[in-house]
Amino acid sequence: GSLAVTGNAFKRAGGSLAVTGNAFKRAGAGIPLVHGTPMPFDNYFDGQVPDFLWFERLLEDQGSGLNKPAAVIVETVQGEGGINVARAEWLRALQDLCHRQDMLLIVDDIQMGCGRTGGFFSFEEAGIVPDIVTLSKSISGYGLPMSLCLFKGELDVWEPGEHNGTFRGNNPAFVTAAATLDAYWADGQMEKQTLARGEQVEQALLAVGEEHPEAGVQVRGRGLVWGMKFADPTRATTVCRGAFELGLLVETSGPESEVVKVLPPLTVSSAELDEGLQILAKAVRDTA
């Protein structure tokens, strides 16, 4: 089995749903999901309990009933979980724990990789080296279906053709992905632009929170993924609907859909971003 931190979201198949935290999405399996064990995400106990005390106690206790997991899977920034950002020191401590316990560390970079948080991989800032990394969504650079599973060489135990499928190997996506890497990642310009645009988003969202103290807005994020958490969970949905009517597409995230998720294209211009942020600010204002 695998161990997944609270708030993870891996969506579709039974195995991935077993390591998903959201109760609504887990229920979609229609069967008991028993091959994943939850572990608290960073700051789950609001700093009142040492980060890995609970998990390490279970591992050490021969009567805990926990079978030692083969791997820990984590998102460095939880997109569907509410834009929860793991601290670099927490990720490093998690890697150390996995090494001590002889468990693999898997980073799900499907939504947060490919430059979304600044560096190409979301875990670069923490200085960790996962055993396995998953990539998808924007990796093709052109909206074409493509997913990758990267892993250390010593984990390559499958024989050719042992794990395959009819729809694997989307050749046009390989072409567009390679072209995108050459065009946008030949130097550090994309990373610098993403961080600059991210600061623009952060300042705009903080201004919205200051304008509406009654909303209890919490702003969190990295790079070009940001969220506004509202004290009243229903307000986030209302804001998203209002923004849509004004011509801006944003969605909610979090276990109660309490977070407005801001996920602009990485190629967005400063002017386009400002226009979208003004629409979002008006949508919040209209729900006051």
mmCIF file of N, CA and C in Angstrom, residues 4-7 38-45 51 86:
data_model
loop_
_atom_site.group_PDB
_atom_site.id
_atom_site.type_symbol
_atom_site.label_atom_id
_atom_site.label_comp_id
_atom_site.label_asym_id
_atom_site.label_seq_id
_atom_site.Cartn_x
_atom_site.Cartn_y
_atom_site.Cartn_z
ATOM 1 N N ALA A 4 -0.651 8.556 1.797
ATOM 2 C CA ALA A 4 -0.922 9.837 1.160
ATOM 3 C C ALA A 4 -1.254 10.873 2.216
ATOM 4 N N VAL A 5 -0.792 12.100 2.000
ATOM 5 C CA VAL A 5 -1.065 13.150 2.967
ATOM 6 C C VAL A 5 -2.491 13.653 2.795
ATOM 7 N N THR A 6 -3.062 14.179 3.866
ATOM 8 C CA THR A 6 -4.422 14.697 3.829
ATOM 9 C C THR A 6 -4.525 15.832 2.819
ATOM 10 N N GLY A 7 -5.634 15.858 2.081
ATOM 11 C CA GLY A 7 -5.858 16.921 1.111
ATOM 12 C C GLY A 7 -5.394 16.598 -0.290
ATOM 13 N N PRO A 38 -3.885 7.621 5.197
ATOM 14 C CA PRO A 38 -3.670 9.068 5.266
ATOM 15 C C PRO A 38 -2.607 9.456 6.287
ATOM 16 N N MET A 39 -1.882 10.531 5.973
ATOM 17 C CA MET A 39 -0.909 11.120 6.874
ATOM 18 C C MET A 39 -1.114 12.628 6.857
ATOM 19 N N PRO A 40 -1.019 13.318 7.997
ATOM 20 C CA PRO A 40 -1.270 14.765 8.019
ATOM 21 C C PRO A 40 -0.331 15.547 7.102
ATOM 22 N N PHE A 41 -0.903 16.484 6.372
ATOM 23 C CA PHE A 41 -0.136 17.408 5.540
ATOM 24 C C PHE A 41 0.539 18.447 6.428
ATOM 25 N N ASP A 42 1.393 19.241 5.848
ATOM 26 C CA ASP A 42 2.108 20.284 6.580
ATOM 27 C C ASP A 42 1.134 21.189 7.343
ATOM 28 N N ASN A 43 1.426 21.411 8.614
ATOM 29 C CA ASN A 43 0.648 22.300 9.493
ATOM 30 C C ASN A 43 -0.789 21.830 9.695
ATOM 31 N N TYR A 44 -1.024 20.546 9.566
ATOM 32 C CA TYR A 44 -2.375 20.004 9.739
ATOM 33 C C TYR A 44 -2.883 20.243 11.156
ATOM 34 N N PHE A 45 -1.967 20.232 12.129
ATOM 35 C CA PHE A 45 -2.346 20.440 13.529
ATOM 36 C C PHE A 45 -2.024 21.854 13.999
ATOM 37 N N ASP A 51 5.564 17.737 13.302
ATOM 38 C CA ASP A 51 5.038 17.388 11.983
ATOM 39 C C ASP A 51 4.767 15.900 11.772
ATOM 40 N N ALA A 86 3.108 23.439 0.964
ATOM 41 C CA ALA A 86 4.013 22.804 1.924
ATOM 42 C C ALA A 86 5.294 23.618 2.043
#
